[in-house]
mmCIF file of C-alpha atoms in Angstrom:
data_model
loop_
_atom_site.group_PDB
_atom_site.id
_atom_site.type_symbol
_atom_site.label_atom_id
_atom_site.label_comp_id
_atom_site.label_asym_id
_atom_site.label_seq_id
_atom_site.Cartn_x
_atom_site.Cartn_y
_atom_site.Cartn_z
ATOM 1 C CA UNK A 344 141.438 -84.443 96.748
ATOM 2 C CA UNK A 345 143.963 -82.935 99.256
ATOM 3 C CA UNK A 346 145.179 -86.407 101.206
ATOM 4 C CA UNK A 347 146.522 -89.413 99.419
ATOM 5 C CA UNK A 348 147.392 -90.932 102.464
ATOM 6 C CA UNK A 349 145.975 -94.952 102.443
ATOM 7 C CA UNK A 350 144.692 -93.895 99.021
ATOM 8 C CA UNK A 351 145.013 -96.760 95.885
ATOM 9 C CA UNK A 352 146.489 -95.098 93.223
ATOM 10 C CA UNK A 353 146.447 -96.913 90.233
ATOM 11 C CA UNK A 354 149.550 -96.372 87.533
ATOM 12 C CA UNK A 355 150.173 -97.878 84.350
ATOM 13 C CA UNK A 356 153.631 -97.292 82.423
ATOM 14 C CA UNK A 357 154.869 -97.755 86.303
ATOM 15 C CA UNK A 358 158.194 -99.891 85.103
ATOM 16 C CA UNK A 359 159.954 -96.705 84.219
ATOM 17 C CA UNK A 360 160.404 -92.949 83.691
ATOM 18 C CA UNK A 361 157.399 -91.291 84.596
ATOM 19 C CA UNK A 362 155.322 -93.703 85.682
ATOM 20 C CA UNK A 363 157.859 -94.778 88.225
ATOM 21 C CA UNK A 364 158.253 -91.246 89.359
ATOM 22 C CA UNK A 365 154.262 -91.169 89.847
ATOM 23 C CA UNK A 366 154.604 -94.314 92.284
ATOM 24 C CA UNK A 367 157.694 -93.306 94.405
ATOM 25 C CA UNK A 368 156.172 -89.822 94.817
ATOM 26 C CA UNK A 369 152.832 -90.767 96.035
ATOM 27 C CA UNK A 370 154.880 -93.577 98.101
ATOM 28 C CA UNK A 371 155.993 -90.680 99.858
ATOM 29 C CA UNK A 372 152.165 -89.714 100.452
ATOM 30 C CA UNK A 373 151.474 -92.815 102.017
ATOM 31 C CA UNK A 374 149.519 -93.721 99.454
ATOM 32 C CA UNK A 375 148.347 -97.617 98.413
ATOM 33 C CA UNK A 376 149.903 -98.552 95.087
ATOM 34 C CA UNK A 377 148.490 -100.338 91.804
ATOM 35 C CA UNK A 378 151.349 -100.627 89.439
ATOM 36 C CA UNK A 379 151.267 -101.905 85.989
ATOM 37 C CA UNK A 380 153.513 -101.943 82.924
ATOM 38 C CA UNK A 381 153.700 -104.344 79.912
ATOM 39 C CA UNK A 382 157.864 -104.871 81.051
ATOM 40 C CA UNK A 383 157.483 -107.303 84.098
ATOM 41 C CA UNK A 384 161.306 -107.134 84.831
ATOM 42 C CA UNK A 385 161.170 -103.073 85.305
ATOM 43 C CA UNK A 386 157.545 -103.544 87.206
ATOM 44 C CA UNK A 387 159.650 -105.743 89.540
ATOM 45 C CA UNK A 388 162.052 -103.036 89.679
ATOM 46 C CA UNK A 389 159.679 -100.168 91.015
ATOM 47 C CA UNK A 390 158.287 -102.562 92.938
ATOM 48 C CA UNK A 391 161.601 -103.094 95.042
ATOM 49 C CA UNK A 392 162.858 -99.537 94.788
ATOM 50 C CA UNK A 393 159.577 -99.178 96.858
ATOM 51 C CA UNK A 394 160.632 -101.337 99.550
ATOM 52 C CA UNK A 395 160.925 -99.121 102.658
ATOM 53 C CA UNK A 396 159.409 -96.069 101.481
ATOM 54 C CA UNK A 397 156.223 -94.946 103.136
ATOM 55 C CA UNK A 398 153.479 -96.892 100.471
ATOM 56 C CA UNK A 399 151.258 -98.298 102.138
ATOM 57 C CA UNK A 400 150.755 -101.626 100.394
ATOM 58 C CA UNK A 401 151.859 -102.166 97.056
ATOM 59 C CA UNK A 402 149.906 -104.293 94.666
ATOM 60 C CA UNK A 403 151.611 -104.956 90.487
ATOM 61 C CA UNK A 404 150.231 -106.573 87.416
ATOM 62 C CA UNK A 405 152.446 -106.734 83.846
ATOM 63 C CA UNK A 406 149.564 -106.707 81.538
ATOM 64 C CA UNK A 407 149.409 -104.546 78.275
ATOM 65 C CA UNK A 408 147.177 -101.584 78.523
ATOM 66 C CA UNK A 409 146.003 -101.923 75.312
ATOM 67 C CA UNK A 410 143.952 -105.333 75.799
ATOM 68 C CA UNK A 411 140.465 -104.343 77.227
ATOM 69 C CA UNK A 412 140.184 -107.601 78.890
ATOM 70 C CA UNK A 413 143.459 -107.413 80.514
ATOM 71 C CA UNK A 414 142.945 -104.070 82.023
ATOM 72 C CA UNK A 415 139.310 -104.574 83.129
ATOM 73 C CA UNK A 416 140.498 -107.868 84.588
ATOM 74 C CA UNK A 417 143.404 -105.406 86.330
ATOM 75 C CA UNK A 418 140.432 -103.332 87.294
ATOM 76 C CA UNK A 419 139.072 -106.067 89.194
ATOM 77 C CA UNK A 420 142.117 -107.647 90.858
ATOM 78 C CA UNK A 421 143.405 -104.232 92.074
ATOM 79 C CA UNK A 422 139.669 -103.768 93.574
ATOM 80 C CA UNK A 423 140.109 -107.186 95.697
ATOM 81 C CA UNK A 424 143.222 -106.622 96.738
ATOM 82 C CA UNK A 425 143.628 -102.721 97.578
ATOM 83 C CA UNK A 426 139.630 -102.090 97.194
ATOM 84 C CA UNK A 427 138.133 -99.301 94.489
ATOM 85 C CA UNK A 428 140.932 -96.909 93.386
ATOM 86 C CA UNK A 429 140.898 -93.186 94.091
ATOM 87 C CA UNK A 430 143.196 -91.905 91.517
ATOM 88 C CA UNK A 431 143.758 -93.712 88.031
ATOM 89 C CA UNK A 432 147.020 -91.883 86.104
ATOM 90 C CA UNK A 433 146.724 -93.374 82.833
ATOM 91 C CA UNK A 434 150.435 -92.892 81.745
ATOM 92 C CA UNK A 435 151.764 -95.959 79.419
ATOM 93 C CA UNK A 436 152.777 -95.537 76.261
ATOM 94 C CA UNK A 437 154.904 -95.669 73.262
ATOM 95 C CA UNK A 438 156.952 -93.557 71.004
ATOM 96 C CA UNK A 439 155.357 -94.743 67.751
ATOM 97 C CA UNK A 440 156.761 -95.580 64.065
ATOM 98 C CA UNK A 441 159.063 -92.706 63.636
ATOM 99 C CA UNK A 442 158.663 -92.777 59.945
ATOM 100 C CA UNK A 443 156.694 -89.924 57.868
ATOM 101 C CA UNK A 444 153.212 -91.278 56.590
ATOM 102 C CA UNK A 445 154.366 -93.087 53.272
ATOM 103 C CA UNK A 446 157.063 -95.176 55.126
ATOM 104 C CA UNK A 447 154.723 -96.298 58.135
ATOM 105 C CA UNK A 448 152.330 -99.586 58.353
ATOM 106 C CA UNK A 449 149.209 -100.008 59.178
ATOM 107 C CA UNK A 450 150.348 -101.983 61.703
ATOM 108 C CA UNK A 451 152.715 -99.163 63.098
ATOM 109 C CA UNK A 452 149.680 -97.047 63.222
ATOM 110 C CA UNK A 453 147.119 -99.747 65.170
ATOM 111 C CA UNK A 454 149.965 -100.644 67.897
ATOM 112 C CA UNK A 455 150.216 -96.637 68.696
ATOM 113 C CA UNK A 456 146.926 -96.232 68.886
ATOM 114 C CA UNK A 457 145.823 -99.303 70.536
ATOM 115 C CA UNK A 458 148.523 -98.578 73.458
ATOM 116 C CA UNK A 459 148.594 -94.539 73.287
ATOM 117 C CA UNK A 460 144.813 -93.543 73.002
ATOM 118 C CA UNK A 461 142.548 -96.979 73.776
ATOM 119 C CA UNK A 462 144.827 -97.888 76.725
ATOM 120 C CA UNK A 463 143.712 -94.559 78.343
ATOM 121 C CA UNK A 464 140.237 -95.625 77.003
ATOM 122 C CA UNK A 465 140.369 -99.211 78.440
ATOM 123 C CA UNK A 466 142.112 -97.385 81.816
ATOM 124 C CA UNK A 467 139.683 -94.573 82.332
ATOM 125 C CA UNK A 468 136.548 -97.171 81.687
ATOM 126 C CA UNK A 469 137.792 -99.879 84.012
ATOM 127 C CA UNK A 470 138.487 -97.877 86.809
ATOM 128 C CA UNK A 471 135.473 -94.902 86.365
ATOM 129 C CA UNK A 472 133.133 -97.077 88.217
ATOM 130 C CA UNK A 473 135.720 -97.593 91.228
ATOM 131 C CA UNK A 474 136.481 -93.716 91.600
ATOM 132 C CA UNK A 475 132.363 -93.180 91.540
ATOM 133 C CA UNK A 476 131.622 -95.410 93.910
ATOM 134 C CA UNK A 477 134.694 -93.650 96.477
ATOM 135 C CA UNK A 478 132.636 -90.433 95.709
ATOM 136 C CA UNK A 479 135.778 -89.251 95.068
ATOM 137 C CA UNK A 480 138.440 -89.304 93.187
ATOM 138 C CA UNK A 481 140.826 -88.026 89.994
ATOM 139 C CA UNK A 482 141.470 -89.292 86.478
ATOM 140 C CA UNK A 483 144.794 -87.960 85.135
ATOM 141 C CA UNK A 484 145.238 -88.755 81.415
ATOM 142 C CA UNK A 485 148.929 -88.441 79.903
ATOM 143 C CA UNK A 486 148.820 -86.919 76.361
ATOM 144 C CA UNK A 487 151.807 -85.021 75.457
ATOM 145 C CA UNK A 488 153.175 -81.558 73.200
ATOM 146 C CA UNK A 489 152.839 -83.314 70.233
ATOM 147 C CA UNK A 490 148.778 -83.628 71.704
ATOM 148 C CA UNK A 491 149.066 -79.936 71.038
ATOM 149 C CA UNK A 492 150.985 -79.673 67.437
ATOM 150 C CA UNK A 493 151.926 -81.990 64.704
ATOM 151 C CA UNK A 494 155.231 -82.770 63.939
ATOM 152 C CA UNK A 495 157.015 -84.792 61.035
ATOM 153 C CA UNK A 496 158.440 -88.673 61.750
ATOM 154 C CA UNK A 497 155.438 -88.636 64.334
ATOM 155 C CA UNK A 498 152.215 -89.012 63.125
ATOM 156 C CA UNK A 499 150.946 -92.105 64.734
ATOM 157 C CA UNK A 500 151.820 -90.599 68.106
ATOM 158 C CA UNK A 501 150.135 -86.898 67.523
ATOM 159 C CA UNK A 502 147.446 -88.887 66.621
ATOM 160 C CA UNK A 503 147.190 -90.828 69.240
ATOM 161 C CA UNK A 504 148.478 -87.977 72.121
ATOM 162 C CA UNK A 505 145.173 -85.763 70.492
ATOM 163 C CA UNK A 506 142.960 -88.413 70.848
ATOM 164 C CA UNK A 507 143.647 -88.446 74.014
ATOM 165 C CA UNK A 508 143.004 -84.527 74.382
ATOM 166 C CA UNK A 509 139.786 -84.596 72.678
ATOM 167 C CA UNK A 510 138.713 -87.812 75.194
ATOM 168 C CA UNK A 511 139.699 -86.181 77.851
ATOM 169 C CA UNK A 512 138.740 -82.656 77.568
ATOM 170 C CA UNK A 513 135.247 -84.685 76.768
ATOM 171 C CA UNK A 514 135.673 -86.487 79.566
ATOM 172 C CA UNK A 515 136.045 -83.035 82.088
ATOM 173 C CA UNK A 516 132.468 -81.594 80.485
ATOM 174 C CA UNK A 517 130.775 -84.930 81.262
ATOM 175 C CA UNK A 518 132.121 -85.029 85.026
ATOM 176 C CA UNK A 519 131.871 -81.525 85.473
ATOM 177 C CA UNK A 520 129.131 -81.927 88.313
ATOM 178 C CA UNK A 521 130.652 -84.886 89.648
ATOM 179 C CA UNK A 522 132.946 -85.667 92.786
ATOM 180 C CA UNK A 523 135.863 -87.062 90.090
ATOM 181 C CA UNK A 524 138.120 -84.868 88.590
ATOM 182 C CA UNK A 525 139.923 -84.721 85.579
ATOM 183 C CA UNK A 526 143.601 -83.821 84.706
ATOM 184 C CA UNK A 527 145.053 -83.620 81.089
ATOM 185 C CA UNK A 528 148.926 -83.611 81.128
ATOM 186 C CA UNK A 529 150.772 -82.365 78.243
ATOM 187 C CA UNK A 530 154.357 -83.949 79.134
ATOM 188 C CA UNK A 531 157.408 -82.012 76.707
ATOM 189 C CA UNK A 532 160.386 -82.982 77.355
ATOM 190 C CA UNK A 533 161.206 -85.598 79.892
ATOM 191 C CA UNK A 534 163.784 -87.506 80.432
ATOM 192 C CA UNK A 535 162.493 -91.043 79.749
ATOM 193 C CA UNK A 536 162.991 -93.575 77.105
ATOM 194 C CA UNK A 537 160.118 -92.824 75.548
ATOM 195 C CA UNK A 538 162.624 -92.326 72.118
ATOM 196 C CA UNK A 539 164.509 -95.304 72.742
ATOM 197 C CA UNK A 540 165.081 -97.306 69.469
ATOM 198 C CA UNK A 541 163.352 -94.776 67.241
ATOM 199 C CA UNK A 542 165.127 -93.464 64.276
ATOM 200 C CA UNK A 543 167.502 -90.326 65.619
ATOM 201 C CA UNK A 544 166.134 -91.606 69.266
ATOM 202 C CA UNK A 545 169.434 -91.021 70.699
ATOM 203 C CA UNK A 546 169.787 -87.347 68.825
ATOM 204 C CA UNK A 547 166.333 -86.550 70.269
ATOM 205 C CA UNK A 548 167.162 -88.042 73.015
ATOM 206 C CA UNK A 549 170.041 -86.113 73.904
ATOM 207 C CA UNK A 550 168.483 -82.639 72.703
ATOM 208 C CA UNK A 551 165.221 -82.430 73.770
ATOM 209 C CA UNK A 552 164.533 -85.041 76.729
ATOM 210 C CA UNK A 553 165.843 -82.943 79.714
ATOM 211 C CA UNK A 554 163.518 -82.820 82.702
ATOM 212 C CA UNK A 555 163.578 -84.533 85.605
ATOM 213 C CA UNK A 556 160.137 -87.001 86.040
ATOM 214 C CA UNK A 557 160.028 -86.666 89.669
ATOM 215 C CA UNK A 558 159.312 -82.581 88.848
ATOM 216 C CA UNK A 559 156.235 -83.614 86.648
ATOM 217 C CA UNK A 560 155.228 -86.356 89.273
ATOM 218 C CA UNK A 561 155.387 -83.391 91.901
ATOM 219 C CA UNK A 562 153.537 -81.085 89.623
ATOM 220 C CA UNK A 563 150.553 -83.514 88.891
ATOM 221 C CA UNK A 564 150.239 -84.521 92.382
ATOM 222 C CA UNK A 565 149.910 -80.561 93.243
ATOM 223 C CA UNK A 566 147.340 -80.117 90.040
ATOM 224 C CA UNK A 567 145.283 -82.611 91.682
ATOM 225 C CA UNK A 568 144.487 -81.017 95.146
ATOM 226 C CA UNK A 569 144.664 -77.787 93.540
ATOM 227 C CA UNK A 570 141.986 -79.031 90.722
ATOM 228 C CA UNK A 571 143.854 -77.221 87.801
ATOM 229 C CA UNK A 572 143.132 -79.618 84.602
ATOM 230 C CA UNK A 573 145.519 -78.786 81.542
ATOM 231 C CA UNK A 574 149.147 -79.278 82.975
ATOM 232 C CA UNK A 575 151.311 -78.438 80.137
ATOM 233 C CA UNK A 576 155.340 -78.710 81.937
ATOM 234 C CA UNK A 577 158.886 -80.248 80.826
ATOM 235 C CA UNK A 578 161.474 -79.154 78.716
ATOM 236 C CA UNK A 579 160.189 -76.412 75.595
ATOM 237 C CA UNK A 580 156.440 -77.622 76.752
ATOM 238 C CA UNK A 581 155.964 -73.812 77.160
ATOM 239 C CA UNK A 582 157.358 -72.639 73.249
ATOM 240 C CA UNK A 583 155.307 -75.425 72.370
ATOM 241 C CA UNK A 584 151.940 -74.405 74.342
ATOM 242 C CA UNK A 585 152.448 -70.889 72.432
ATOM 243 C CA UNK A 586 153.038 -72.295 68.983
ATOM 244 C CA UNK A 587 150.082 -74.184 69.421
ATOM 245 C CA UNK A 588 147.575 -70.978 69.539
ATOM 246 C CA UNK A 589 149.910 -67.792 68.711
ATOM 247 C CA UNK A 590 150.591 -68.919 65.318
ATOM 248 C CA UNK A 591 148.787 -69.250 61.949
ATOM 249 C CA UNK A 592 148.943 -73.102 60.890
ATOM 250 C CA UNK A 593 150.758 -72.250 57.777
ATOM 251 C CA UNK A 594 153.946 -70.180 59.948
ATOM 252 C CA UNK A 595 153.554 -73.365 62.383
ATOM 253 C CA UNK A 596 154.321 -75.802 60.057
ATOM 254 C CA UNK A 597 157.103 -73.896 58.384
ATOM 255 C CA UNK A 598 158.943 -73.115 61.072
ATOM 256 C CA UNK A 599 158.540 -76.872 63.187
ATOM 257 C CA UNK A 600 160.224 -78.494 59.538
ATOM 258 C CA UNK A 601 162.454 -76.009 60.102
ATOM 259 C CA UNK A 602 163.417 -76.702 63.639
ATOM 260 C CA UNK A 603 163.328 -80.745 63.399
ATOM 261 C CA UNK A 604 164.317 -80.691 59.190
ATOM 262 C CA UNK A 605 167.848 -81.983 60.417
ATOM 263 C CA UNK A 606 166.715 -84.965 62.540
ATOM 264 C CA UNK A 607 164.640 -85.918 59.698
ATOM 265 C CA UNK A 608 165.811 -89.120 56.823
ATOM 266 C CA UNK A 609 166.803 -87.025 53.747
ATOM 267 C CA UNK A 610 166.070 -90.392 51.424
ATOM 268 C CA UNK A 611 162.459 -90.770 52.757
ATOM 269 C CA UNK A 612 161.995 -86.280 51.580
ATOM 270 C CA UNK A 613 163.661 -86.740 48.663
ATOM 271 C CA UNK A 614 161.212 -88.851 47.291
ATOM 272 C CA UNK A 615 158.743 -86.960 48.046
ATOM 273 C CA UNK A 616 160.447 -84.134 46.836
ATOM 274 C CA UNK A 617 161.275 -85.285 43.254
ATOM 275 C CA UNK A 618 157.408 -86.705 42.878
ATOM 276 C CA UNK A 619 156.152 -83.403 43.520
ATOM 277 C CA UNK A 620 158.532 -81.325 41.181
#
């Protein structure tokens, strides 16, 4: 897809950081925009920092992403009121637990997952149909670094940011004749508040949440037309991308406790520690 001019592009996650990046760059496009984001008040917000920008119109829902019913029902209304969208960018999500294993809930792990991985599910389903019927059109699916490597305090969210990977990269083989394509971002480390209210958010925050999310809006937008699927950009996305592959699992591991050992709860290792001596 080269044009998005008069185009419905459909964002979720669109009441902040990246997601509202997505929608004021392809408002620049000219493109017709389907916004949604669990937070109605910062939905509203994108919403009027898109008044007077080039989108064509501009079309928002607050529903969670998570509820299958509530995005196919999204599905639908977007269809009536924009007709079938061209480019779905699965994007909202959430930071997860922030608690190693043995200190999480069950609970902690289902809301990750149900909003991480089965809201790109629920997004890429309800909207498939739309893009086929176009004969045209592009599925980008947010995953993340941590998609690509493990890391301690976070294992609701790697699990949920591979899931995505392994959907997605599934996704690209089964569409590989088609007119649709498929994009797989791997965000690192953008400036969002993505951390916000996580244990050490503000530490992480500070050191590792850096880049700009109009660059990666930019970025995707140019991986589209271009066709490229694995996007892997942000802030130490590319030290990341080589630990992922360059490394044995066992030096991995050693040297990512190493890196993140002093962001981490001492109590919650010391337990562990004195159970396993």
């Amino acid at each position: 897809m080269k044009s998005f001019a008069n185009k419905v592009i459909v964002i979720t996650g669109a009441g902040s950081g990246m997601g509202r990046a997505y929608a004021l760059e392809f408002a620049r496009h000219g493109a017709r925009l389907a916004l949604n984001d669990y937070d109605p008040a910062g939905l509203a917000e994108t919403v009027q920092l898109l008044q007077g920008s080039d989108a064509g119109t501009v079309f928002s829902q607050a529903c969670d992403v998570g509820d299958r019913d509530a995005m196919y029902a999204f599905a639908a209304d977007v269809k009536q009121a924009l007709g079938n969208a061209h480019v779905i960018i699965n994007n909202a999500g959430v930071g997860g637990g922030g608690q190693p294993v043995w200190a999480m809930t069950d609970a902690d792990y289902e809301r990750t997952l149900r909003i991480n991985f089965f809201g790109v599910v629920h997004g890429t389903r309800a909207f498939l149909p739309q893009l086929l019927a176009n004969g045209e059109g592009a599925i980008v699916n947010i995953s993340s670094v941590f998609g690509l490597v493990g890391t301690p305090g976070a294992s609701d969210y790697c699990a949920s940011k591979f899931a995505v990977r392994g959907f997605t990269e599934s996704l690209m083989v089964e569409l590989e004749e088609s007119p649709i394509s498929v994009h797989l971002v791997h965000p690192g480390g953008i400036r969002t508040n993505i951390a916000k209210g996580a244990p050490n958010g503000e530490e992480f925050t500070r050191k590792f949440l850096k880049t700009d999310p109009a660059y990666v809006a930019t970025e995707v937008i140019r991986c589209i037309r271009s066709g490229k699927q694995r996007i892997v950009l942000g802030h130490q996305s590319g030290q990341v991308w080589l630990l992922s592959w360059a490394l044995s699992l066992e030096r991995r591991n050693r040297l990512l406790y190493r890196m993140l050992k002093g962001m981490l709860d001492p109590g919650q290792y010391d337990r562990v520690r004195r159970r396993a001596s």
